[in-house]
C-alpha positions as protocol buffer text, in pm:
chain_id: "A"
residue {
  index: 1
  type: UNK
  ca { x: 16715 y: -6718 z: -10545 }
}
residue {
  index: 2
  type: UNK
  ca { x: 16962 y: -6583 z: -10290 }
}
residue {
  index: 3
  type: UNK
  ca { x: 16731 y: -6658 z: -9998 }
}
residue {
  index: 4
  type: UNK
  ca { x: 16670 y: -7016 z: -10118 }
}
residue {
  index: 5
  type: UNK
  ca { x: 17042 y: -7074 z: -10163 }
}
residue {
  index: 6
  type: UNK
  ca { x: 17114 y: -6941 z: -9814 }
}
residue {
  index: 7
  type: UNK
  ca { x: 16837 y: -7164 z: -9679 }
}
residue {
  index: 8
  type: UNK
  ca { x: 16986 y: -7473 z: -9848 }
}
residue {
  index: 9
  type: UNK
  ca { x: 17330 y: -7395 z: -9706 }
}
residue {
  index: 10
  type: UNK
  ca { x: 17178 y: -7341 z: -9362 }
}
residue {
  index: 11
  type: UNK
  ca { x: 16993 y: -7674 z: -9383 }
}
residue {
  index: 12
  type: UNK
  ca { x: 17319 y: -7847 z: -9468 }
}
residue {
  index: 13
  type: UNK
  ca { x: 17488 y: -7684 z: -9168 }
}
residue {
  index: 14
  type: UNK
  ca { x: 17204 y: -7823 z: -8952 }
}
residue {
  index: 15
  type: UNK
  ca { x: 17266 y: -8173 z: -9090 }
}
residue {
  index: 16
  type: UNK
  ca { x: 16934 y: -8165 z: -9275 }
}
residue {
  index: 17
  type: UNK
  ca { x: 17111 y: -8299 z: -9578 }
}
residue {
  index: 18
  type: UNK
  ca { x: 16821 y: -8441 z: -9779 }
}
residue {
  index: 19
  type: UNK
  ca { x: 16617 y: -8122 z: -9744 }
}
residue {
  index: 20
  type: UNK
  ca { x: 16919 y: -7917 z: -9847 }
}
residue {
  index: 21
  type: UNK
  ca { x: 16983 y: -8137 z: -10148 }
}
residue {
  index: 22
  type: UNK
  ca { x: 16618 y: -8119 z: -10260 }
}
residue {
  index: 23
  type: UNK
  ca { x: 16618 y: -7742 z: -10240 }
}
residue {
  index: 24
  type: UNK
  ca { x: 16944 y: -7722 z: -10434 }
}
residue {
  index: 25
  type: UNK
  ca { x: 16807 y: -7949 z: -10707 }
}
residue {
  index: 26
  type: UNK
  ca { x: 16511 y: -7710 z: -10741 }
}
residue {
  index: 27
  type: UNK
  ca { x: 16754 y: -7419 z: -10767 }
}
residue {
  index: 28
  type: UNK
  ca { x: 16957 y: -7594 z: -11038 }
}
residue {
  index: 29
  type: UNK
  ca { x: 16639 y: -7645 z: -11242 }
}
residue {
  index: 30
  type: UNK
  ca { x: 16539 y: -7283 z: -11198 }
}
residue {
  index: 31
  type: UNK
  ca { x: 16889 y: -7142 z: -11255 }
}
residue {
  index: 32
  type: UNK
  ca { x: 17076 y: -7387 z: -11482 }
}
residue {
  index: 33
  type: UNK
  ca { x: 17348 y: -7136 z: -11571 }
}
residue {
  index: 34
  type: UNK
  ca { x: 17438 y: -7040 z: -11214 }
}
residue {
  index: 35
  type: UNK
  ca { x: 17781 y: -7179 z: -11127 }
}
residue {
  index: 36
  type: UNK
  ca { x: 17744 y: -7132 z: -10751 }
}
residue {
  index: 37
  type: UNK
  ca { x: 17415 y: -7322 z: -10744 }
}
residue {
  index: 38
  type: UNK
  ca { x: 17576 y: -7614 z: -10930 }
}
residue {
  index: 39
  type: UNK
  ca { x: 17871 y: -7609 z: -10687 }
}
residue {
  index: 40
  type: UNK
  ca { x: 17645 y: -7612 z: -10382 }
}
residue {
  index: 41
  type: UNK
  ca { x: 17438 y: -7892 z: -10536 }
}
residue {
  index: 42
  type: UNK
  ca { x: 17753 y: -8098 z: -10596 }
}
residue {
  index: 43
  type: UNK
  ca { x: 17857 y: -8041 z: -10237 }
}
residue {
  index: 44
  type: UNK
  ca { x: 17513 y: -8153 z: -10119 }
}
residue {
  index: 45
  type: UNK
  ca { x: 17552 y: -8484 z: -10303 }
}
residue {
  index: 46
  type: UNK
  ca { x: 17901 y: -8532 z: -10160 }
}
residue {
  index: 47
  type: UNK
  ca { x: 17784 y: -8496 z: -9801 }
}
residue {
  index: 48
  type: UNK
  ca { x: 17508 y: -8747 z: -9872 }
}
residue {
  index: 49
  type: UNK
  ca { x: 17774 y: -8997 z: -9984 }
}
residue {
  index: 50
  type: UNK
  ca { x: 17648 y: -8983 z: -10344 }
}
residue {
  index: 51
  type: UNK
  ca { x: 17980 y: -8899 z: -10504 }
}
residue {
  index: 52
  type: UNK
  ca { x: 17893 y: -9013 z: -10856 }
}
residue {
  index: 53
  type: UNK
  ca { x: 17587 y: -8783 z: -10849 }
}
residue {
  index: 54
  type: UNK
  ca { x: 17808 y: -8492 z: -10743 }
}
residue {
  index: 55
  type: UNK
  ca { x: 18049 y: -8512 z: -11037 }
}
residue {
  index: 56
  type: UNK
  ca { x: 17836 y: -8354 z: -11313 }
}
residue {
  index: 57
  type: UNK
  ca { x: 17741 y: -8065 z: -11085 }
}
residue {
  index: 58
  type: UNK
  ca { x: 18106 y: -7996 z: -10996 }
}
residue {
  index: 59
  type: UNK
  ca { x: 18203 y: -8016 z: -11362 }
}
residue {
  index: 60
  type: UNK
  ca { x: 17921 y: -7784 z: -11469 }
}
residue {
  index: 61
  type: UNK
  ca { x: 17999 y: -7533 z: -11193 }
}
residue {
  index: 62
  type: UNK
  ca { x: 18361 y: -7513 z: -11307 }
}
residue {
  index: 63
  type: UNK
  ca { x: 18264 y: -7495 z: -11675 }
}
residue {
  index: 64
  type: UNK
  ca { x: 18022 y: -7210 z: -11600 }
}
residue {
  index: 65
  type: UNK
  ca { x: 18309 y: -7000 z: -11466 }
}
residue {
  index: 66
  type: UNK
  ca { x: 18309 y: -7052 z: -11092 }
}
residue {
  index: 67
  type: UNK
  ca { x: 18576 y: -6835 z: -10932 }
}
residue {
  index: 68
  type: UNK
  ca { x: 18754 y: -6750 z: -10609 }
}
residue {
  index: 69
  type: UNK
  ca { x: 18697 y: -6957 z: -10298 }
}
residue {
  index: 70
  type: UNK
  ca { x: 18409 y: -7139 z: -10464 }
}
residue {
  index: 71
  type: UNK
  ca { x: 18636 y: -7256 z: -10747 }
}
residue {
  index: 72
  type: UNK
  ca { x: 18898 y: -7355 z: -10492 }
}
residue {
  index: 73
  type: UNK
  ca { x: 18641 y: -7564 z: -10303 }
}
residue {
  index: 74
  type: UNK
  ca { x: 18496 y: -7713 z: -10620 }
}
residue {
  index: 75
  type: UNK
  ca { x: 18836 y: -7826 z: -10745 }
}
residue {
  index: 76
  type: UNK
  ca { x: 18911 y: -7987 z: -10410 }
}
residue {
  index: 77
  type: UNK
  ca { x: 18566 y: -8149 z: -10400 }
}
residue {
  index: 78
  type: UNK
  ca { x: 18583 y: -8273 z: -10758 }
}
residue {
  index: 79
  type: UNK
  ca { x: 18938 y: -8404 z: -10725 }
}
residue {
  index: 80
  type: UNK
  ca { x: 18851 y: -8584 z: -10405 }
}
residue {
  index: 81
  type: UNK
  ca { x: 18532 y: -8724 z: -10555 }
}
residue {
  index: 82
  type: UNK
  ca { x: 18717 y: -8854 z: -10860 }
}
residue {
  index: 83
  type: UNK
  ca { x: 18965 y: -9021 z: -10622 }
}
residue {
  index: 84
  type: UNK
  ca { x: 18696 y: -9192 z: -10416 }
}
residue {
  index: 85
  type: UNK
  ca { x: 18540 y: -9320 z: -10738 }
}
residue {
  index: 86
  type: UNK
  ca { x: 18874 y: -9467 z: -10847 }
}
residue {
  index: 87
  type: UNK
  ca { x: 18924 y: -9218 z: -11129 }
}
residue {
  index: 88
  type: UNK
  ca { x: 19278 y: -9139 z: -11019 }
}
residue {
  index: 89
  type: UNK
  ca { x: 19406 y: -8977 z: -11339 }
}
residue {
  index: 90
  type: UNK
  ca { x: 19119 y: -8727 z: -11350 }
}
residue {
  index: 91
  type: UNK
  ca { x: 19170 y: -8667 z: -10979 }
}
residue {
  index: 92
  type: UNK
  ca { x: 19538 y: -8596 z: -11039 }
}
residue {
  index: 93
  type: UNK
  ca { x: 19465 y: -8352 z: -11322 }
}
residue {
  index: 94
  type: UNK
  ca { x: 19201 y: -8174 z: -11116 }
}
residue {
  index: 95
  type: UNK
  ca { x: 19433 y: -8134 z: -10817 }
}
residue {
  index: 96
  type: UNK
  ca { x: 19716 y: -8014 z: -11040 }
}
residue {
  index: 97
  type: UNK
  ca { x: 19487 y: -7747 z: -11182 }
}
residue {
  index: 98
  type: UNK
  ca { x: 19381 y: -7650 z: -10829 }
}
residue {
  index: 99
  type: UNK
  ca { x: 19740 y: -7632 z: -10703 }
}
residue {
  index: 100
  type: UNK
  ca { x: 19836 y: -7417 z: -11003 }
}
residue {
  index: 101
  type: UNK
  ca { x: 19549 y: -7176 z: -10938 }
}
residue {
  index: 102
  type: UNK
  ca { x: 19572 y: -7186 z: -10556 }
}
residue {
  index: 103
  type: UNK
  ca { x: 19936 y: -7263 z: -10470 }
}
residue {
  index: 104
  type: UNK
  ca { x: 19896 y: -7177 z: -10101 }
}
residue {
  index: 105
  type: UNK
  ca { x: 19611 y: -7422 z: -10041 }
}
residue {
  index: 106
  type: UNK
  ca { x: 19767 y: -7703 z: -9839 }
}
residue {
  index: 107
  type: UNK
  ca { x: 19442 y: -7905 z: -9833 }
}
residue {
  index: 108
  type: UNK
  ca { x: 19462 y: -7939 z: -10213 }
}
residue {
  index: 109
  type: UNK
  ca { x: 19818 y: -8067 z: -10175 }
}
residue {
  index: 110
  type: UNK
  ca { x: 19722 y: -8320 z: -9907 }
}
residue {
  index: 111
  type: UNK
  ca { x: 19438 y: -8460 z: -10117 }
}
residue {
  index: 112
  type: UNK
  ca { x: 19670 y: -8462 z: -10419 }
}
residue {
  index: 113
  type: UNK
  ca { x: 19915 y: -8671 z: -10217 }
}
residue {
  index: 114
  type: UNK
  ca { x: 19639 y: -8923 z: -10147 }
}
residue {
  index: 115
  type: UNK
  ca { x: 19577 y: -8949 z: -10521 }
}
residue {
  index: 116
  type: UNK
  ca { x: 19947 y: -8997 z: -10588 }
}
residue {
  index: 117
  type: UNK
  ca { x: 19947 y: -9279 z: -10335 }
}
residue {
  index: 118
  type: UNK
  ca { x: 19660 y: -9441 z: -10527 }
}
residue {
  index: 119
  type: UNK
  ca { x: 19865 y: -9401 z: -10845 }
}
residue {
  index: 120
  type: UNK
  ca { x: 20154 y: -9590 z: -10684 }
}
residue {
  index: 121
  type: UNK
  ca { x: 20365 y: -9278 z: -10643 }
}
residue {
  index: 122
  type: UNK
  ca { x: 20427 y: -9295 z: -10266 }
}
residue {
  index: 123
  type: UNK
  ca { x: 20764 y: -9114 z: -10276 }
}
residue {
  index: 124
  type: UNK
  ca { x: 20612 y: -8805 z: -10436 }
}
residue {
  index: 125
  type: UNK
  ca { x: 20311 y: -8828 z: -10202 }
}
residue {
  index: 126
  type: UNK
  ca { x: 20536 y: -8842 z: -9895 }
}
residue {
  index: 127
  type: UNK
  ca { x: 20743 y: -8549 z: -10016 }
}
residue {
  index: 128
  type: UNK
  ca { x: 20431 y: -8337 z: -10055 }
}
residue {
  index: 129
  type: UNK
  ca { x: 20294 y: -8441 z: -9716 }
}
residue {
  index: 130
  type: UNK
  ca { x: 20623 y: -8377 z: -9537 }
}
residue {
  index: 131
  type: UNK
  ca { x: 20651 y: -8032 z: -9691 }
}
residue {
  index: 132
  type: UNK
  ca { x: 20289 y: -7952 z: -9602 }
}
residue {
  index: 133
  type: UNK
  ca { x: 20358 y: -8066 z: -9248 }
}
residue {
  index: 134
  type: UNK
  ca { x: 20656 y: -7838 z: -9193 }
}
residue {
  index: 135
  type: UNK
  ca { x: 20485 y: -7545 z: -9365 }
}
residue {
  index: 136
  type: UNK
  ca { x: 20169 y: -7564 z: -9155 }
}
residue {
  index: 137
  type: UNK
  ca { x: 20254 y: -7715 z: -8818 }
}
residue {
  index: 138
  type: UNK
  ca { x: 20253 y: -7528 z: -8491 }
}
residue {
  index: 139
  type: UNK
  ca { x: 20417 y: -7821 z: -8312 }
}
residue {
  index: 140
  type: UNK
  ca { x: 20746 y: -7694 z: -8171 }
}
residue {
  index: 141
  type: UNK
  ca { x: 20913 y: -8036 z: -8184 }
}
residue {
  index: 142
  type: UNK
  ca { x: 20840 y: -8068 z: -8558 }
}
residue {
  index: 143
  type: UNK
  ca { x: 20938 y: -7705 z: -8623 }
}
residue {
  index: 144
  type: UNK
  ca { x: 21271 y: -7775 z: -8453 }
}
residue {
  index: 145
  type: UNK
  ca { x: 21352 y: -8023 z: -8732 }
}
residue {
  index: 146
  type: UNK
  ca { x: 21197 y: -7829 z: -9020 }
}
residue {
  index: 147
  type: UNK
  ca { x: 21521 y: -7796 z: -9220 }
}
residue {
  index: 148
  type: UNK
  ca { x: 21606 y: -8165 z: -9181 }
}
residue {
  index: 149
  type: UNK
  ca { x: 21254 y: -8277 z: -9276 }
}
residue {
  index: 150
  type: UNK
  ca { x: 21259 y: -8054 z: -9583 }
}
residue {
  index: 151
  type: UNK
  ca { x: 21605 y: -8180 z: -9678 }
}
residue {
  index: 152
  type: UNK
  ca { x: 21505 y: -8547 z: -9654 }
}
residue {
  index: 153
  type: UNK
  ca { x: 21156 y: -8510 z: -9804 }
}
residue {
  index: 154
  type: UNK
  ca { x: 21278 y: -8595 z: -10155 }
}
residue {
  index: 155
  type: UNK
  ca { x: 21556 y: -8830 z: -10041 }
}
residue {
  index: 156
  type: UNK
  ca { x: 21359 y: -9096 z: -9856 }
}
residue {
  index: 157
  type: UNK
  ca { x: 21531 y: -9384 z: -10032 }
}
residue {
  index: 158
  type: UNK
  ca { x: 21880 y: -9241 z: -10018 }
}
residue {
  index: 159
  type: UNK
  ca { x: 22131 y: -9409 z: -9786 }
}
residue {
  index: 160
  type: UNK
  ca { x: 22439 y: -9227 z: -9663 }
}
residue {
  index: 161
  type: UNK
  ca { x: 22753 y: -9414 z: -9564 }
}
């Protein structure tokens, strides 16, 4: 199984997406209780633009006890997929779980902000994005104003006289 899984991942890296997906579907049939195989299969559907086909594989991978970086990636993938399918509430819940489990993952926060935007919560989305920006940037001009950006991040509608 390990060799087939590595082959499928390699095929995906070579942009041979349909071949990779086919191999992963075979692996899911042969190893239906393997969380990593389900995760990789979900990913293979996502890169093919078949988001709705990816969902059950992400969900199964997580339910089977996926852990570590794979769980981190699956939560990001599932949350993003829910968002692209218009299932914003499930997306929000998925990202909140991911942020709780992986608080230092800024990509989860950025995708969460996109979901909040879709849920008509632009103030909260902007606050998250601004904080991610100042926490991750290497741009000296932005870093120079880090304290001010952080201060204003949750006060975007406030007016001082």
